[in-house]
Short mmCIF file of C-alpha atoms in Angstrom, two decimals:
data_model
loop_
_atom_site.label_atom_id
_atom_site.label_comp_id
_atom_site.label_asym_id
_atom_site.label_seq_id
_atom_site.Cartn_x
_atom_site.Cartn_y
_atom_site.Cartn_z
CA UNK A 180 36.16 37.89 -3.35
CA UNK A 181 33.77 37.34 -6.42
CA UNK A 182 30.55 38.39 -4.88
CA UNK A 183 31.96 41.48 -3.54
CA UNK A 184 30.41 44.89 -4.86
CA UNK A 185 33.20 45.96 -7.39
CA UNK A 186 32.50 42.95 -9.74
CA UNK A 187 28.51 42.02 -9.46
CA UNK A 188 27.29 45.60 -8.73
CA UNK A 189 29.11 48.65 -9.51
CA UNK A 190 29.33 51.44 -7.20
CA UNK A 191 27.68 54.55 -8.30
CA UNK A 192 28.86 58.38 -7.87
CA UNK A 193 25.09 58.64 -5.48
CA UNK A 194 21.90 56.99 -4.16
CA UNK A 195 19.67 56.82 -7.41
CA UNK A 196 16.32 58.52 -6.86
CA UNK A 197 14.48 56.62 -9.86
CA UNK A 198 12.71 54.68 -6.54
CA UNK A 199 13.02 57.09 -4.12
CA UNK A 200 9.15 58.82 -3.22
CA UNK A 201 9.00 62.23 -4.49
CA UNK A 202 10.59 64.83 -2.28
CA UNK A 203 7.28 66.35 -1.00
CA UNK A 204 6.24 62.69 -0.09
CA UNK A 205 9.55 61.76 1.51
CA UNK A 206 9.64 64.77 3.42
CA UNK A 207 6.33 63.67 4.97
CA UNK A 208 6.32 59.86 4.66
CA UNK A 209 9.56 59.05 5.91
CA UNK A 210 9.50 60.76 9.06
CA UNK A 211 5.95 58.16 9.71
CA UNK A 212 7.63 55.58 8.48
CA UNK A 213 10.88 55.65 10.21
CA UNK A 214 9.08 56.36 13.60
CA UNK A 215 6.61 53.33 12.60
CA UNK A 216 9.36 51.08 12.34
CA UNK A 217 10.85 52.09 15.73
CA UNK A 218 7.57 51.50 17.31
CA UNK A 219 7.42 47.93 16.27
CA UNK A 220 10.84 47.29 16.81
CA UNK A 221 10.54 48.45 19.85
CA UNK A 222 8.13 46.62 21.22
CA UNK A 223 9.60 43.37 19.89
CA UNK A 224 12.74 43.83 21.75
CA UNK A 225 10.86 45.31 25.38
CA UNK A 226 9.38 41.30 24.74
CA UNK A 227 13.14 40.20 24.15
CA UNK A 228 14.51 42.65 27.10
CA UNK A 229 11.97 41.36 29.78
CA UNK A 230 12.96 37.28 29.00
CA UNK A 231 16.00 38.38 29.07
CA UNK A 232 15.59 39.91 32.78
CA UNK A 233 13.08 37.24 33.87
CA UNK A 234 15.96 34.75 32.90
CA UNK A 235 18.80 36.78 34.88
CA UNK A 236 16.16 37.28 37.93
CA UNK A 237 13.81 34.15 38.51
CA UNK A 238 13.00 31.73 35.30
CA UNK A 239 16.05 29.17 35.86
CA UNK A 240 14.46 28.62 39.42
CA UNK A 241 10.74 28.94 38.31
CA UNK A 242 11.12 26.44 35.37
CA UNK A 243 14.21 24.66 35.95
CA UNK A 244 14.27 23.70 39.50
CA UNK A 245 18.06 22.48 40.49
CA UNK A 246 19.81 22.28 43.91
CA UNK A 247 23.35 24.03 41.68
CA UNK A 248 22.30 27.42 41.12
CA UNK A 249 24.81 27.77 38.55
CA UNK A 250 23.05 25.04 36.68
CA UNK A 251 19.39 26.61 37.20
CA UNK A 252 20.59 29.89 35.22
CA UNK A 253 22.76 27.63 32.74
CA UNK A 254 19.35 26.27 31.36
CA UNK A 255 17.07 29.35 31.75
CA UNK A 256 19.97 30.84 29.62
CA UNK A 257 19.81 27.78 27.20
CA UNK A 258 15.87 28.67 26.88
CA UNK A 259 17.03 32.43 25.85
CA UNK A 260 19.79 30.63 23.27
CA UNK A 261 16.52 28.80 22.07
CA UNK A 262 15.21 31.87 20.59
CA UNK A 263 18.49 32.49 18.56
CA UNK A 264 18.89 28.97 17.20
CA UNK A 265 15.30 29.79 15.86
CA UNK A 266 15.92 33.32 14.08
CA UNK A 267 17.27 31.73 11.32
CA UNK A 268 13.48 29.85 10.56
CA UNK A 269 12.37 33.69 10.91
CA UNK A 270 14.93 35.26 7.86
CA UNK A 271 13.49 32.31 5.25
CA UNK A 272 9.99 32.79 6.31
CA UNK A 273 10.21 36.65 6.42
CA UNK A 274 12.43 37.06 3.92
CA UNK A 275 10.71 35.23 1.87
CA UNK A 276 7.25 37.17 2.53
CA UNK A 277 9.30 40.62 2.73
CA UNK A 278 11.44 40.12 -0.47
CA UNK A 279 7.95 38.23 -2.42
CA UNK A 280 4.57 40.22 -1.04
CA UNK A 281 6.09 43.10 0.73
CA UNK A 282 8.11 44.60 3.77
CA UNK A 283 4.80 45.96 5.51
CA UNK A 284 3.36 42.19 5.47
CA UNK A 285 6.28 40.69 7.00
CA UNK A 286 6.55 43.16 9.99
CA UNK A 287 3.18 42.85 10.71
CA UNK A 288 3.25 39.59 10.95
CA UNK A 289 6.43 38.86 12.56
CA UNK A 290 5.10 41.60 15.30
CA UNK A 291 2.00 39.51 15.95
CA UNK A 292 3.45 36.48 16.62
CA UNK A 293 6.03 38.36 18.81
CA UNK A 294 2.53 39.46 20.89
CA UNK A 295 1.04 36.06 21.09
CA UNK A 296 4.35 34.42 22.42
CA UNK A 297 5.27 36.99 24.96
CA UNK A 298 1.92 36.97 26.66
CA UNK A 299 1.91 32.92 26.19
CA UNK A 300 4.76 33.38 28.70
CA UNK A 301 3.32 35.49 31.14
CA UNK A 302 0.21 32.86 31.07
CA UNK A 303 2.86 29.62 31.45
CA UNK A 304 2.57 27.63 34.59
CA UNK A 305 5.34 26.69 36.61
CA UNK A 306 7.19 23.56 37.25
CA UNK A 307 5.68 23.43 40.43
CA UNK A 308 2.69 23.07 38.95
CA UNK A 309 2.93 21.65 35.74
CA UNK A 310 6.23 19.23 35.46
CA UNK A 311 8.08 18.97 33.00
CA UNK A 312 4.85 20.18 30.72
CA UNK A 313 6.36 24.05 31.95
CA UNK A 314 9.67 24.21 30.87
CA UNK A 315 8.49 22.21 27.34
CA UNK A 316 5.98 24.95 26.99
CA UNK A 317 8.91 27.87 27.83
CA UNK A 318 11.01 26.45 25.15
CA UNK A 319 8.15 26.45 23.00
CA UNK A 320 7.13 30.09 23.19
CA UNK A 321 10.92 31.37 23.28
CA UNK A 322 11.54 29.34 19.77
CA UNK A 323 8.23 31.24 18.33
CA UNK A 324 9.73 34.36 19.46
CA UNK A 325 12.84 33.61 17.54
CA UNK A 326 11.52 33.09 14.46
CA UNK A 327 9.57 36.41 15.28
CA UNK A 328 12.64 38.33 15.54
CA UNK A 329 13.90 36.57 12.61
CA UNK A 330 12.12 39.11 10.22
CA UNK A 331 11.46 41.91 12.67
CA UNK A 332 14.81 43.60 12.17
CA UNK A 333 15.59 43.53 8.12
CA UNK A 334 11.96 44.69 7.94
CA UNK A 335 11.93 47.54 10.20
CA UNK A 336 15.32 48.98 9.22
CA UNK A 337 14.54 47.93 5.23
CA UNK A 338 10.97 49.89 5.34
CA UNK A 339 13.05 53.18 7.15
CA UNK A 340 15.62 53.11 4.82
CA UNK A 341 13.60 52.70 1.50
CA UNK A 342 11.49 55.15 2.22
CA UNK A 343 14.36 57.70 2.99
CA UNK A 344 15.04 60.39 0.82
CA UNK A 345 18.15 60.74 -0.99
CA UNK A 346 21.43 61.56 1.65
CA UNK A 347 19.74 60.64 4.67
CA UNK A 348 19.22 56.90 4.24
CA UNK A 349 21.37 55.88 7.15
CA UNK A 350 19.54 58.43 9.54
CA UNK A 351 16.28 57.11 8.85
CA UNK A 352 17.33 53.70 8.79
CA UNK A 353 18.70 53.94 12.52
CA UNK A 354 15.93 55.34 14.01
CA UNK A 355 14.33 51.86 14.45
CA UNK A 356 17.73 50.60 15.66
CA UNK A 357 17.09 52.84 18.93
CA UNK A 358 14.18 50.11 19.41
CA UNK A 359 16.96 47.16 20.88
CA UNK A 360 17.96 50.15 23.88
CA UNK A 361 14.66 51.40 24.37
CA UNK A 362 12.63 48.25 24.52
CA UNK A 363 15.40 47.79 27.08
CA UNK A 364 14.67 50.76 28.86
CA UNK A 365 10.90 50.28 28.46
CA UNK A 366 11.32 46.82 30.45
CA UNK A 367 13.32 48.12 33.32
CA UNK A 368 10.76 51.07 33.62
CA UNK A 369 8.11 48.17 34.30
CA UNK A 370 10.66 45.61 36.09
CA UNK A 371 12.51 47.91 38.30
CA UNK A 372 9.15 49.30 40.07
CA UNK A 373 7.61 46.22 39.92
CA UNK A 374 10.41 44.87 42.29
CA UNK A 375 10.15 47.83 44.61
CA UNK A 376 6.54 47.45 45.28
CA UNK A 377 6.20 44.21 45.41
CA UNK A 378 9.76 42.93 46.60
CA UNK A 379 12.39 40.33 45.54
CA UNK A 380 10.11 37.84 46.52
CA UNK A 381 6.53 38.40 45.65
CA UNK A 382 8.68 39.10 42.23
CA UNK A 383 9.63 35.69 41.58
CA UNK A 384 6.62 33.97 42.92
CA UNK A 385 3.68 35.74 40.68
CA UNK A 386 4.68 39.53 40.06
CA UNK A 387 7.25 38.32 37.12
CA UNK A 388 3.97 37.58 35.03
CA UNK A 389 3.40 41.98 35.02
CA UNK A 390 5.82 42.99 32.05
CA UNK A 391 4.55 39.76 30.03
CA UNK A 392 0.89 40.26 30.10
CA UNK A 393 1.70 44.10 29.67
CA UNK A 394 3.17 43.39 26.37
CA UNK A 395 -0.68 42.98 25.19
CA UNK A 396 -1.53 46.94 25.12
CA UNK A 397 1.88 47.66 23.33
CA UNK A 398 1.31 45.09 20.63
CA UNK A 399 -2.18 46.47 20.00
CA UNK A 400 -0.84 49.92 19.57
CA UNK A 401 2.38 48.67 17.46
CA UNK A 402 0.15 46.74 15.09
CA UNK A 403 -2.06 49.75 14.73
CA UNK A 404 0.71 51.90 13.77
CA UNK A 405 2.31 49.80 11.06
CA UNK A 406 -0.67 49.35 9.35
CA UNK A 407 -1.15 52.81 8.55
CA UNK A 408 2.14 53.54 6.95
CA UNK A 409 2.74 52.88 3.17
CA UNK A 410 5.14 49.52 1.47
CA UNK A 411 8.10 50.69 0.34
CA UNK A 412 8.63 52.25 -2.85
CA UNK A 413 12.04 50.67 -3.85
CA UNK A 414 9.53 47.29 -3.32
CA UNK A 415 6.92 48.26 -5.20
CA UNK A 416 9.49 49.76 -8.18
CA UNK A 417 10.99 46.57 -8.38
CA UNK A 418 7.55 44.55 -8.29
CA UNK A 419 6.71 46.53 -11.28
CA UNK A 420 9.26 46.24 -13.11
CA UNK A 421 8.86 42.56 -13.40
CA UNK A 422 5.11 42.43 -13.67
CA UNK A 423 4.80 45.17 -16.84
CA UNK A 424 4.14 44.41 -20.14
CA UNK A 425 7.73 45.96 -21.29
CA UNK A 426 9.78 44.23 -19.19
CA UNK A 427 13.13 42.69 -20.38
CA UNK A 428 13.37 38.90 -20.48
CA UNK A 429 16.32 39.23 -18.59
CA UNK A 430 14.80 41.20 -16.01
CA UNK A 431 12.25 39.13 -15.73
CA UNK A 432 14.48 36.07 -15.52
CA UNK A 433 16.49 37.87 -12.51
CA UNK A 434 13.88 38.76 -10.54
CA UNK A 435 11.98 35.36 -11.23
CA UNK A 436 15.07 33.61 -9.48
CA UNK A 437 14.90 35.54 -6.08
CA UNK A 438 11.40 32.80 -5.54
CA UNK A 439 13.40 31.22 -3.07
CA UNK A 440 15.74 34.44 -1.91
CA UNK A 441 17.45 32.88 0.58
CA UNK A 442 19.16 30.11 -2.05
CA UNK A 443 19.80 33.21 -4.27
CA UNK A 444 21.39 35.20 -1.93
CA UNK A 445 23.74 31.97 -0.90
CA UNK A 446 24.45 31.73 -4.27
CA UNK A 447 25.36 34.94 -5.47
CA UNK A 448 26.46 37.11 -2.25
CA UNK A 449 28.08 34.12 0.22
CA UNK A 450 31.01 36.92 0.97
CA UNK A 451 28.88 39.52 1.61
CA UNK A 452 26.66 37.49 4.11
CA UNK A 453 29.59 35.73 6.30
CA UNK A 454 31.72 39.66 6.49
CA UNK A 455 28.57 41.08 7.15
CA UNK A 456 28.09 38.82 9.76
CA UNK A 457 31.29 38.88 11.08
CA UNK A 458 31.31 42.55 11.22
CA UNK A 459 28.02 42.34 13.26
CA UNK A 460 28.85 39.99 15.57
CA UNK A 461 30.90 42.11 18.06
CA UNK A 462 28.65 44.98 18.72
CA UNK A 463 26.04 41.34 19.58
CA UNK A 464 28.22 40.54 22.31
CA UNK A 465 28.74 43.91 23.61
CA UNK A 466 24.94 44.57 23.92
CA UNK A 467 23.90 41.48 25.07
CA UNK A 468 26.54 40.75 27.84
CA UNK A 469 25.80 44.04 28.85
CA UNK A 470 22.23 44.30 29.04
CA UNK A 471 21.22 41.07 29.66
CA UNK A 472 24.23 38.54 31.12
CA UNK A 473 25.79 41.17 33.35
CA UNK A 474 22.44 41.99 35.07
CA UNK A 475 22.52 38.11 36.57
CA UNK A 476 26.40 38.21 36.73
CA UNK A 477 26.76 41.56 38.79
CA UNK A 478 24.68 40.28 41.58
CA UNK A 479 25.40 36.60 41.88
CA UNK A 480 28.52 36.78 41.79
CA UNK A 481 29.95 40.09 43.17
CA UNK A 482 27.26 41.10 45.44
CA UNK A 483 26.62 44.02 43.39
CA UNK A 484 22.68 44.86 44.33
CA UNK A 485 19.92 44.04 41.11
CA UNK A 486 19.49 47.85 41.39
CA UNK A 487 22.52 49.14 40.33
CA UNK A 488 23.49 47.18 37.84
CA UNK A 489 19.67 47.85 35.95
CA UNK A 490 20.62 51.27 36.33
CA UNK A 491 23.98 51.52 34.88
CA UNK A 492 22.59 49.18 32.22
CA UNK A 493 19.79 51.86 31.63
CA UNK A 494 21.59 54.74 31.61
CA UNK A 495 24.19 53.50 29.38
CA UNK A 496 21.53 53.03 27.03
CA UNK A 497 20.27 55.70 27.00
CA UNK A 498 23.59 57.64 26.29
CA UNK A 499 23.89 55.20 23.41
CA UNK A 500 20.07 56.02 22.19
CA UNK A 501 21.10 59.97 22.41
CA UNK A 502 24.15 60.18 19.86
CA UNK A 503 22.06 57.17 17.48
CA UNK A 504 20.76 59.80 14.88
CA UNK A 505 23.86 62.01 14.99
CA UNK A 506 26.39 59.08 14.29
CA UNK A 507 23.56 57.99 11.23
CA UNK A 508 23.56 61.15 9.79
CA UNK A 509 27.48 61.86 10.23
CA UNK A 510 27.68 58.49 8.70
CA UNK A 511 25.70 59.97 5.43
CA UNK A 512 28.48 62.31 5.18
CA UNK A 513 31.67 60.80 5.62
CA UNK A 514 30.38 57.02 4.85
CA UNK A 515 29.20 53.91 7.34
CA UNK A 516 33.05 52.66 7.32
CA UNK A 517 34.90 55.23 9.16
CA UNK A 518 32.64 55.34 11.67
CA UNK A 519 31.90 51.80 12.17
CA UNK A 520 35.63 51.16 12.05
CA UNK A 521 35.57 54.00 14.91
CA UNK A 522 33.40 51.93 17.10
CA UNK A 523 34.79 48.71 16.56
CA UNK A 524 38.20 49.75 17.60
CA UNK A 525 36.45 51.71 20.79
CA UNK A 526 35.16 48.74 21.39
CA UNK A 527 38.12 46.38 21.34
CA UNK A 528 39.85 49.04 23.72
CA UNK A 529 37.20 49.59 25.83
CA UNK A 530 35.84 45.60 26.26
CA UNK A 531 38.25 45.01 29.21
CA UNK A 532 38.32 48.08 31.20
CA UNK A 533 34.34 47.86 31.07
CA UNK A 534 34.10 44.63 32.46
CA UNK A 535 36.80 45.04 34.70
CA UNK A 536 35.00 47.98 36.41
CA UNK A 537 32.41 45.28 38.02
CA UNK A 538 35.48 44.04 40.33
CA UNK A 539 35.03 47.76 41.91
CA UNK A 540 31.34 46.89 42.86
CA UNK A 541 30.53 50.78 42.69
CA UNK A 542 27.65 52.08 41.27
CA UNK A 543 29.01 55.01 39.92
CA UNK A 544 32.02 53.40 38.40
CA UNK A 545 30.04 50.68 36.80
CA UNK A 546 27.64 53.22 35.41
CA UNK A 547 30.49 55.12 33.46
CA UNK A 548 32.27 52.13 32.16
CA UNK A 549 28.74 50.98 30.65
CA UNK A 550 27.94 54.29 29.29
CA UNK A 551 31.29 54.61 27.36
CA UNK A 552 30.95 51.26 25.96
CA UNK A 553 27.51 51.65 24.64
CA UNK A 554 28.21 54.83 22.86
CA UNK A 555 30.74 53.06 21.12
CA UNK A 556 28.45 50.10 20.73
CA UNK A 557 26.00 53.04 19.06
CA UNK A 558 28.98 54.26 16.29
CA UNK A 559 29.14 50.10 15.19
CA UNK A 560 25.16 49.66 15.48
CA UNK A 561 23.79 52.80 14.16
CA UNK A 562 25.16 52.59 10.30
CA UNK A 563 25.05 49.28 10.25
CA UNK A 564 21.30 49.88 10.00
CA UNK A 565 21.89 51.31 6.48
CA UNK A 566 25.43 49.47 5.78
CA UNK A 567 23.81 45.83 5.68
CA UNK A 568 20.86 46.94 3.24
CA UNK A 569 23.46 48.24 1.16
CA UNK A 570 25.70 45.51 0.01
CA UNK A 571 22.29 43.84 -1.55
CA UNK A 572 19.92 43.99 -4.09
CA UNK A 573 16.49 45.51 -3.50
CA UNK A 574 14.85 41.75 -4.55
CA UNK A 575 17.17 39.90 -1.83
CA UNK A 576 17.70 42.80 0.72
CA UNK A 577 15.03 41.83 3.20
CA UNK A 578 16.61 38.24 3.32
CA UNK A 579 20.39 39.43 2.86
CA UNK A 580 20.35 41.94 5.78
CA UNK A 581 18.29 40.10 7.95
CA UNK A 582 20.60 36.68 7.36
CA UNK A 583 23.55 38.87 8.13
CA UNK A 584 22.10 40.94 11.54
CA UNK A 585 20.50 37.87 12.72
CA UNK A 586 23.62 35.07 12.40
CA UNK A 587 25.75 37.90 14.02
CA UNK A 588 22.87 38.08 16.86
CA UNK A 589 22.77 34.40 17.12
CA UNK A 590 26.64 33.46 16.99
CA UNK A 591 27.51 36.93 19.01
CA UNK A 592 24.61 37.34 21.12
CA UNK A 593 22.27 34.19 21.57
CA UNK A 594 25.37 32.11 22.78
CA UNK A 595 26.91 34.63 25.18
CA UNK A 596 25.28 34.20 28.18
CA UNK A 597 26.08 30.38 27.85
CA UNK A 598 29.70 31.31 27.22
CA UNK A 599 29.96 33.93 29.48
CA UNK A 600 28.62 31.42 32.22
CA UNK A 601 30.76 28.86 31.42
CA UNK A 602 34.05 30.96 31.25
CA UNK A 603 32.81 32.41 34.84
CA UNK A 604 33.06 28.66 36.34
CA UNK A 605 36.09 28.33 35.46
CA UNK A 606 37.45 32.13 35.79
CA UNK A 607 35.94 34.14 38.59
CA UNK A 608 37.44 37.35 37.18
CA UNK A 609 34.94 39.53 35.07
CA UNK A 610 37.93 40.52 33.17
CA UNK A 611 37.18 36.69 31.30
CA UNK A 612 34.07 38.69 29.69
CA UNK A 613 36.22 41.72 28.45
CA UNK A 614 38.71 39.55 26.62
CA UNK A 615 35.90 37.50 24.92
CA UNK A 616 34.28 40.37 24.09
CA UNK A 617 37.04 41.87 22.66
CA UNK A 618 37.89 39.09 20.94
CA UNK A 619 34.75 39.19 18.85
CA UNK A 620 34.89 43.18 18.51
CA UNK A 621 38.21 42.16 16.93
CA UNK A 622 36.95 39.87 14.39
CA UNK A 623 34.26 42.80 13.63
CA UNK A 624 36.77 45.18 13.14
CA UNK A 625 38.49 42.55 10.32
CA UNK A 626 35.40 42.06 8.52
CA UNK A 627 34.93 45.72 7.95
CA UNK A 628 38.12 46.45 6.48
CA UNK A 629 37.32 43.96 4.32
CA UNK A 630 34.14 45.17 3.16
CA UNK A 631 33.96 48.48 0.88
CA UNK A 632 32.15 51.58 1.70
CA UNK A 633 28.18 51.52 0.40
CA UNK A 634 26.91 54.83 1.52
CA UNK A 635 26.97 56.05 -2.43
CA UNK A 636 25.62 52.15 -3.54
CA UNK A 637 22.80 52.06 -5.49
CA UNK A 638 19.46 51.22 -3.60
CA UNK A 639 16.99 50.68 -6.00
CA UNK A 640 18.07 47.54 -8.01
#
């Protein structure tokens, strides 16, 4: 493939510290940095995780009134899709700012708008209400937060990872990737006693509002946070080096094309973008089916109670949050490949037997099956952190990684719900989800074998 590393940029024997902070700097920068990034990124996806929930638990009925209940959660799961379709509008606009003016600029913008479209939610009225005003305004809000999370994740993982100091790029880098699990866990920690006090049903007529408007305090706090950290020295580095009076013509040139990064990138790294993609796209299913379709599926149609299938969820993310920096930093040592390829196997293994275990309706069952297929979901998810950054240039990264994480997230994750759903009409055995899952944990698994290892790639050209 001609875009591939081996003929447009060389590996080299180890991570090149020309950008890299000074060690005294990294060794107190980086830490802030990384745990900066997971801040943000975890608040964005606690925003994500509660739709996600409120779609599962009482949006279809809420905003799309329907006598077929099937069809009520069909179109508040089209509304989540929304979101996805709009990520895309998020990588060229943050990518863009991220690759032009900085990585620190993009996330705090991309972070704010996350803030002002969550608690737009919590503030919608219903259908009841409002018409067909409600759901227009729903669909409105969910596209915003798209193109929010369009540029939250390239940004948070970029700004962990560039900051890192040499050897330990992929362990810095996945400490915002815990954010996905833990805004996840953050959500059910405010949905699960939410339901208890108030009950199923003061839940879906007003208490659903509570993890929305909460979103307000969390935003304040993440927007605090990033603003205190430093931009990225691999950013600035490369900002100087076209701006100086000494520069090259022909750096100059090269950096003056990445104006427009994402029709570089398509131009000179096509490969890289659809195998990164591809080898993305089945650790998307895995999480989202599991944390977000599953949570609707479990109780609507197996009678398996709204409690125990949050907890299962939750404490299979959590197991998957525990072993995140251990995989990263084994990943430093033995490279992102083996490990990934580790995980993506697991998970084409595991896919059926996990889904199947819903047919046994017991909590304990359930909660095992989940746990050991979000640890393997954590050996695919935490390199790929520093494994996506990696197969780009420094001027392009922020657009490359994000295009890659976010059409994997879209095609993987945005549409299955919908699928899932749809398969389920016609299949009533949960063992449908397992072989689609599978199925795209398969197609991961080819894309990484035919990608090369990056952990010794050069990260500051």
């Amino acid at each position: 493939m001609p875009d591939l590393p081996s003929k447009t940029a060389p590996m080299a024997a180890g991570p090149r510290p020309a950008a890299s902070p000074p060690p005294s700097t990294a060794k107190t920068e980086a830490p802030r940095v990384a745990v900066a990034s997971l801040v943000g990124t975890t608040i964005e996806y606690y925003d994500f995780a509660v739709y996600g929930t409120a779609s599962a638990l009482v949006l279809g009925p809420a905003f799309f009134p329907s006598g077929n209940p099937t069809v009520s959660s069909l179109a508040a799961f089209l509304t989540f899709a929304a979101a996805f379709l709009s990520r895309p509008l998020g990588v060229v606009l943050f990518g863009t700012i991220g690759d032009r003016l900085g990585r620190r600029k993009a996330l705090v913008a991309s972070l704010l708008l996350m803030g002002v479209a969550t608690v737009g939610v919590g503030l919608l009225p219903t259908y009841e209400s409002a018409g067909l005003l409600a759901p227009v305004l729903l669909v409105t809000l969910r596209l915003l937060q798209g193109i929010s999370m369009g540029g939250e994740w390239g940004g948070a993982v970029l700004l962990a990872a560039e900051h890192a100091p040499p050897g330990r790029r992929a362990l810095y880098a996945s400490i915002p990737q815990a954010g996905p699990s833990l805004g996840f866990l953050l959500s059910t920690a405010v949905i699960l006693p939410t339901l208890n006090i108030v009950g199923r049903d003061g839940f879906v007529d007003w208490a659903w509002r509570i993890p929305f408007l909460l979103s307000t305090v969390l935003v304040v706090i993440g927007l605090w946070v990033r603003t205190t950290v430093s931009e990225s020295p691999v950013f600035n580095a490369t900002a100087d080096r076209t701006t100086r009076p000494s520069a090259k013509a022909s750096e100059v040139t090269s950096e003056s094309a990445s104006r427009f990064p994402l029709v570089t990138l398509l131009k000179r790294y096509p490969g890289r973008v659809l195998l990164g993609t591809g080898a993305a796209i089945g650790g998307s299913a895995v999480y989202y089916l599991t944390i977000v379709y599953s949570i609707s599926y479990g109780p609507k149609e197996l009678g398996i109670p709204q409690n125990t299938m949050l907890t299962a969820a939750s404490i299979g993310a959590a197991a998957g949050i525990a072993i995140t920096l251990p995989v990263a930093r084994l990943s430093d040592r033995i490279g992102r490949r083996p490990v990934m390829l580790t995980g993506a196997v697991g998970c084409v293994v595991w896919a059926v037997p996990m889904y199947a275990s819903l047919s046994s309706r017991d909590g304990l069952v359930i909660t095992g099956a989940y746990t050991v297929g979000l640890m393997f979901l954590a050996l695919m998810f935490s390199p790929v952190a520093a494994f996506l950054p990696e197969l780009f240039p420094a001027r392009l990264r922020y657009t490359g990684a994000s295009a890659a994480f976010i059409l994997a997230n879209t095609l993987g994750g945005g549409f299955a719900p919908l699928v899932a759903t749809w398969l389920n009409s016609h299949w009533e055995s949960p063992l449908v989800l397992g072989f689609y899952t599978g199925t795209l944990c398969l197609l991961s698994l080819l894309c990484l074998l035919a990608l090369p290892e990056t952990r010794d790639q050069e990260f500051d050209i």
